[in-house]
Short mmCIF file of C-alpha atoms in Angstrom, two decimals:
data_model
loop_
_atom_site.label_atom_id
_atom_site.label_comp_id
_atom_site.label_asym_id
_atom_site.label_seq_id
_atom_site.Cartn_x
_atom_site.Cartn_y
_atom_site.Cartn_z
CA MET D 90 48.21 -126.77 -6.26
CA THR D 91 45.61 -129.21 -7.59
CA LEU D 92 46.00 -132.75 -6.24
CA LYS D 93 46.32 -135.76 -8.55
CA ILE D 94 43.44 -138.09 -9.34
CA ARG D 95 44.19 -141.82 -9.15
CA ARG D 96 40.64 -143.13 -9.08
CA THR D 97 39.92 -146.59 -10.52
CA LYS D 98 36.11 -146.68 -10.43
CA LYS D 99 33.63 -144.60 -12.40
CA VAL D 100 31.48 -142.17 -10.39
CA ASN D 101 27.76 -142.90 -10.47
CA LYS D 102 24.75 -140.62 -9.84
CA THR D 103 25.12 -136.87 -10.21
CA ILE D 104 21.77 -135.63 -8.92
CA GLU D 105 22.35 -133.18 -6.10
CA ILE D 106 18.90 -132.86 -4.55
CA ASN D 107 19.14 -135.27 -1.65
CA LEU D 108 15.70 -136.91 -1.64
CA LYS D 109 15.56 -137.21 -5.42
CA ARG D 110 19.12 -138.54 -5.47
CA ARG D 111 18.31 -141.12 -2.81
CA THR D 112 15.09 -142.10 -4.58
CA ILE D 113 17.06 -143.00 -7.68
CA ILE D 114 19.62 -145.00 -5.68
CA VAL D 115 16.98 -146.81 -3.63
CA ASP D 116 14.48 -147.48 -6.40
CA ASP D 117 16.81 -147.69 -9.40
CA LYS D 118 17.10 -151.48 -9.27
CA LEU D 119 15.18 -154.05 -7.30
CA ILE D 120 17.52 -157.00 -6.85
CA TYR D 121 16.52 -160.43 -5.59
CA HIS D 122 18.58 -163.17 -3.97
CA LYS D 123 16.94 -166.56 -3.61
CA ASN D 124 13.65 -164.86 -4.54
CA ILE D 125 14.03 -162.38 -1.64
CA PRO D 126 14.17 -158.61 -2.30
CA ILE D 127 17.50 -157.39 -0.98
CA PRO D 128 18.13 -153.84 0.32
CA SER D 129 19.52 -151.03 -1.77
CA TRP D 130 20.63 -148.79 1.11
CA ILE D 131 22.79 -149.78 4.09
CA GLU D 132 23.95 -147.28 6.68
CA LEU D 133 27.23 -148.13 8.36
CA SER D 134 28.17 -146.63 11.72
CA ILE D 135 31.94 -147.11 11.67
CA ILE D 136 32.70 -145.14 14.84
CA ASP D 137 30.68 -144.28 17.94
CA VAL D 138 31.84 -140.73 18.57
CA CYS D 139 31.01 -137.28 17.24
CA ASN D 140 32.83 -134.01 17.83
CA ARG D 141 29.58 -132.02 17.71
CA PHE D 142 26.51 -131.87 19.94
CA CYS D 143 23.66 -130.79 17.66
CA VAL D 144 20.40 -130.19 19.55
CA PHE D 145 18.37 -132.25 17.07
CA CYS D 146 20.68 -135.26 17.45
CA PRO D 147 20.63 -137.81 20.30
CA LYS D 148 24.40 -137.33 20.64
CA SER D 149 23.57 -134.05 22.38
CA ASP D 150 22.48 -136.11 25.39
CA PRO D 151 25.26 -138.35 26.78
CA SER D 152 22.73 -140.27 28.86
CA VAL D 153 21.08 -141.45 25.64
CA ALA D 154 23.92 -141.63 23.13
CA PRO D 155 27.30 -141.28 24.83
CA ASN D 156 30.56 -141.16 22.88
CA THR D 157 32.07 -144.61 23.45
CA PHE D 158 34.93 -144.17 20.92
CA GLN D 159 34.37 -147.73 19.66
CA GLN D 160 35.48 -148.29 16.05
CA MET D 161 34.63 -150.79 13.35
CA GLU D 162 37.47 -153.19 12.56
CA GLN D 163 38.69 -154.07 9.06
CA GLU D 164 37.76 -157.71 9.65
CA LEU D 165 34.11 -156.70 9.87
CA ILE D 166 34.37 -154.60 6.71
CA ASP D 167 35.89 -157.56 4.86
CA LYS D 168 33.10 -159.84 6.09
CA LEU D 169 30.38 -157.38 5.04
CA SER D 170 31.98 -156.90 1.63
CA SER D 171 32.06 -160.65 1.11
CA ASP D 172 28.42 -160.98 2.17
CA LEU D 173 27.29 -158.19 -0.16
CA SER D 174 29.27 -159.59 -3.07
CA ARG D 175 27.64 -162.99 -2.55
CA ILE D 176 24.12 -161.57 -2.92
CA LYS D 177 25.17 -159.27 -5.80
CA PHE D 178 24.25 -156.14 -3.84
CA GLN D 179 23.98 -153.14 -6.21
CA GLY D 180 22.96 -150.37 -3.85
CA SER D 181 24.83 -147.90 -1.66
CA VAL D 182 26.61 -148.29 1.65
CA VAL D 183 26.58 -144.98 3.48
CA LEU D 184 29.11 -144.16 6.20
CA CYS D 185 27.14 -142.17 8.80
CA GLY D 186 25.08 -143.74 11.58
CA TYR D 187 25.77 -142.94 15.23
CA GLY D 188 29.04 -141.04 14.79
CA GLU D 189 31.25 -138.86 12.59
CA PRO D 190 32.86 -141.24 10.06
CA MET D 191 35.81 -138.99 9.28
CA LEU D 192 37.06 -139.51 12.85
CA HIS D 193 37.85 -143.14 11.98
CA LYS D 194 41.58 -143.32 11.22
CA ASN D 195 41.08 -146.02 8.55
CA VAL D 196 38.15 -144.45 6.73
CA ASN D 197 39.93 -144.47 3.36
CA GLN D 198 40.73 -148.18 3.58
CA ILE D 199 37.12 -148.88 4.58
CA VAL D 200 35.87 -146.95 1.55
CA LYS D 201 38.35 -148.69 -0.75
CA THR D 202 37.29 -152.15 0.43
CA LEU D 203 33.55 -151.52 0.20
CA ALA D 204 33.83 -149.74 -3.17
CA LYS D 205 34.95 -153.01 -4.74
CA VAL D 206 31.43 -154.40 -4.30
CA CYS D 207 29.07 -151.40 -4.10
CA PHE D 208 28.67 -147.62 -4.18
CA VAL D 209 29.97 -145.84 -1.09
CA GLU D 210 28.86 -142.48 0.29
CA ILE D 211 30.19 -140.55 3.27
CA VAL D 212 28.08 -138.13 5.32
CA THR D 213 30.24 -135.78 7.38
CA ASN D 214 30.09 -132.49 9.28
CA GLY D 215 33.26 -131.53 7.40
CA ASP D 216 35.13 -130.37 10.49
CA THR D 217 38.19 -132.54 9.83
CA LEU D 218 38.14 -132.17 6.06
CA ASN D 219 40.80 -130.59 3.88
CA SER D 220 41.60 -130.81 0.17
CA LYS D 221 43.93 -133.77 0.66
CA GLU D 222 41.24 -135.74 2.55
CA ILE D 223 38.67 -135.09 -0.18
CA ASN D 224 41.17 -136.18 -2.81
CA GLU D 225 41.98 -139.37 -0.90
CA LEU D 226 38.30 -140.27 -0.47
CA TYR D 227 37.73 -139.79 -4.19
CA ASN D 228 40.79 -141.88 -5.06
CA SER D 229 39.53 -144.56 -2.68
CA ASN D 230 36.53 -144.79 -5.04
CA ALA D 231 33.90 -143.12 -2.85
CA ASN D 232 30.83 -142.25 -4.90
CA LYS D 233 29.67 -139.16 -3.03
CA LEU D 234 30.85 -136.98 -0.16
CA LEU D 235 27.97 -135.20 1.57
CA ILE D 236 28.97 -132.32 3.83
CA SER D 237 26.41 -131.09 6.36
CA MET D 238 27.11 -127.44 7.12
CA TYR D 239 25.93 -126.50 10.62
CA ASP D 240 27.62 -123.13 11.21
CA GLY D 241 26.21 -120.91 8.49
CA PRO D 242 26.16 -120.03 4.77
CA GLU D 243 29.71 -118.71 5.03
CA GLN D 244 30.82 -122.36 4.96
CA ILE D 245 29.74 -122.72 1.34
CA ALA D 246 32.68 -120.77 -0.08
CA LYS D 247 35.10 -122.60 2.23
CA PHE D 248 34.05 -126.07 1.11
CA LYS D 249 33.78 -125.11 -2.57
CA GLU D 250 37.36 -123.85 -2.50
CA MET D 251 38.42 -127.01 -0.67
CA GLN D 252 36.76 -129.17 -3.31
CA LYS D 253 38.38 -127.18 -6.12
CA LYS D 254 41.86 -127.62 -4.67
CA SER D 255 41.21 -131.34 -4.24
CA GLY D 256 41.05 -131.79 -8.00
CA THR D 257 37.85 -133.80 -7.76
CA PRO D 258 34.74 -133.25 -9.94
CA LYS D 259 32.29 -130.66 -8.60
CA ASP D 260 29.49 -133.19 -8.32
CA PHE D 261 31.54 -135.48 -6.09
CA VAL D 262 30.84 -133.16 -3.14
CA ILE D 263 27.29 -132.29 -2.10
CA LEU D 264 26.85 -129.42 0.34
CA ARG D 265 23.81 -129.58 2.64
CA ASP D 266 22.55 -126.54 4.58
CA ARG D 267 21.96 -127.60 8.17
CA TRP D 268 22.48 -124.24 9.87
CA HIS D 269 18.76 -123.41 10.13
CA ASP D 270 16.87 -123.15 13.42
CA SER D 271 13.88 -125.18 14.62
CA THR D 272 11.39 -123.14 12.56
CA LYS D 273 12.96 -124.68 9.44
CA GLU D 274 13.58 -128.07 11.06
CA TYR D 275 17.35 -127.41 11.07
CA GLY D 276 17.44 -128.00 7.32
CA LEU D 277 16.42 -131.64 7.60
CA LYS D 278 13.33 -133.78 8.07
CA LEU D 279 13.04 -133.62 11.86
CA THR D 280 11.97 -136.77 13.73
CA ASN D 281 11.94 -137.83 17.36
CA ARG D 282 14.46 -140.63 16.75
CA THR D 283 12.04 -143.15 18.26
CA GLY D 284 11.09 -141.05 21.25
CA THR D 285 14.55 -139.62 21.93
CA ILE D 286 14.33 -136.06 20.57
CA LYS D 287 11.51 -133.64 21.36
CA ILE D 288 12.88 -130.37 19.97
CA GLY D 289 11.23 -128.43 17.14
CA PRO D 290 7.95 -128.88 15.26
CA GLN D 291 7.32 -132.59 14.85
CA PRO D 292 4.42 -134.81 13.83
CA LYS D 293 2.65 -136.65 16.61
CA VAL D 294 3.46 -140.28 17.29
CA GLY D 295 0.76 -142.29 15.54
CA GLU D 296 0.26 -139.81 12.71
CA TYR D 297 2.10 -142.14 10.34
CA LYS D 298 1.37 -145.85 10.21
CA ASP D 299 2.98 -147.61 7.23
CA CYS D 300 6.77 -147.70 7.08
CA TYR D 301 9.08 -148.95 4.34
CA TYR D 302 12.40 -148.57 6.18
CA PRO D 303 12.92 -152.31 6.87
CA SER D 304 11.89 -153.14 3.31
CA TYR D 305 14.79 -151.38 1.61
CA GLN D 306 17.48 -150.61 4.18
CA ALA D 307 19.29 -151.56 7.39
CA LEU D 308 21.81 -150.03 9.76
CA ILE D 309 24.97 -151.82 10.90
CA ASP D 310 26.74 -150.63 14.05
CA TRP D 311 30.51 -150.56 14.71
CA ASN D 312 30.45 -154.08 16.23
CA GLY D 313 28.36 -155.68 13.48
CA ASP D 314 24.97 -155.42 15.18
CA VAL D 315 22.17 -154.93 12.65
CA PHE D 316 19.25 -152.63 13.44
CA LEU D 317 15.93 -152.02 11.70
CA CYS D 318 16.67 -148.48 10.66
CA PRO D 319 18.66 -145.32 11.52
CA GLN D 320 15.81 -143.94 13.64
CA ASP D 321 16.53 -146.41 16.47
CA TRP D 322 19.12 -144.36 18.34
CA GLN D 323 18.56 -146.20 21.59
CA ARG D 324 19.51 -149.46 19.88
CA ARG D 325 16.45 -151.21 21.29
CA ILE D 326 16.15 -154.08 18.84
CA THR D 327 19.22 -155.95 17.54
CA ILE D 328 18.22 -158.13 14.61
CA GLY D 329 21.52 -160.01 14.44
CA ASN D 330 25.27 -159.59 14.07
CA ILE D 331 27.10 -159.99 10.77
CA MET D 332 30.13 -161.56 12.46
CA GLN D 333 27.87 -164.41 13.58
CA LYS D 334 25.56 -164.78 10.59
CA SER D 335 25.57 -163.70 6.97
CA PHE D 336 23.97 -160.36 6.19
CA PHE D 337 21.41 -162.09 3.98
CA ASP D 338 20.37 -164.53 6.72
CA ILE D 339 19.83 -161.58 9.07
CA TRP D 340 17.96 -159.61 6.40
CA ASN D 341 15.63 -162.57 5.79
CA SER D 342 15.39 -163.60 9.46
CA LYS D 343 12.16 -164.29 11.30
CA ILE D 344 12.42 -161.17 13.47
CA PHE D 345 13.25 -158.84 10.55
CA ASN D 346 10.31 -160.22 8.58
CA LYS D 347 8.01 -159.84 11.59
CA TYR D 348 8.75 -156.11 11.88
CA ARG D 349 8.74 -155.68 8.11
CA LYS D 350 5.31 -157.29 7.72
CA ASN D 351 3.78 -155.36 10.63
CA LEU D 352 5.02 -152.03 9.27
CA LEU D 353 3.78 -152.81 5.76
CA CYS D 354 0.37 -153.37 7.36
CA GLY D 355 0.56 -150.07 9.25
CA LYS D 356 1.07 -151.73 12.62
CA ARG D 357 3.57 -149.80 14.71
CA LYS D 358 2.79 -151.83 17.78
CA GLN D 359 6.27 -152.78 19.06
CA GLU D 360 9.30 -150.78 20.16
CA PRO D 361 11.05 -148.94 18.73
CA CYS D 362 8.36 -148.42 16.09
CA LYS D 363 5.51 -147.47 18.41
CA SER D 364 7.55 -144.53 19.73
CA CYS D 365 8.57 -143.34 16.25
CA ASN D 366 7.01 -140.39 14.41
CA ALA D 367 8.99 -140.71 11.17
CA ALA D 368 7.12 -140.75 7.88
CA GLY D 369 8.60 -143.97 6.63
CA THR D 370 7.16 -144.06 3.11
CA PHE D 371 9.18 -141.38 1.29
CA LEU D 372 11.49 -144.03 -0.15
CA GLY D 373 11.41 -147.73 -0.94
CA LYS D 374 8.02 -148.09 -2.61
CA ASN D 375 9.27 -150.73 -5.04
CA HIS D 376 10.78 -152.77 -2.23
CA ALA D 377 7.62 -152.45 -0.16
CA THR D 378 5.52 -153.67 -3.07
CA ALA D 379 7.84 -156.64 -3.59
CA TRP D 380 7.74 -157.57 0.11
CA LYS D 381 3.93 -157.28 0.19
CA LYS D 382 3.80 -159.72 -2.69
CA HIS D 383 6.24 -162.03 -0.93
CA HIS D 384 4.25 -161.98 2.33
CA LYS D 385 0.94 -162.09 0.41
CA ILE D 386 -0.33 -158.92 2.09
#
């Protein structure tokens, strides 16, 4: 039986190739607030627990990234939504971060709230998914559901059938092959997560200098702490907390601008950046250019 569709918001973006899709989202529009370039990509870590222990992820080592089972509260979601609405944010908020978002019992309400002010994507391992869940996420006005398949190609048929029974459009669900071994970087762009992961073939620390991450995106943890980027798995540098300040004030804060300016000048001289081997210039060129102009670099 096909489930009913009760969606109230039009789906945006149908490009399935991940990097190209993200490039369009990130660089589609460069929005300013008070003459400051605002981000187009925000990663939201709504729960600090994952049911998997992938070798390329810091969650595989409890001494580095233990499961604390802490969850983001609706009050924080409401505050973030209000902050984003105030600056006319037009990018995407992505539920991923340091845990498996589908383990949060209120994930549909979180999506529904955020979708009123921006595009919302969910990145999941798919372990808890079924047709009803996919249908509910779609009806909550999620823009994309990205399923990372870690077990093998046999999962493709399973998730395609699940999507079909959900009654949602085919392009709502994006399947990502993550079952590869280290010789193929596990199907993703492997990094050391700022000195945390050493497995597989990786570039040397220092090979890349410039980084655009802080120019176009930020990561917000379950408790409202804002971090430079999703590479900082050890949570070394907290820029601010959105329950104490507005998101915009944190985004345009002295410490955020200090890191942003250094990285635009190719200076990875402070933690967590000096331990990071990520090539941080794949995305966000327009934002980087705007920030260089703002800082007169």
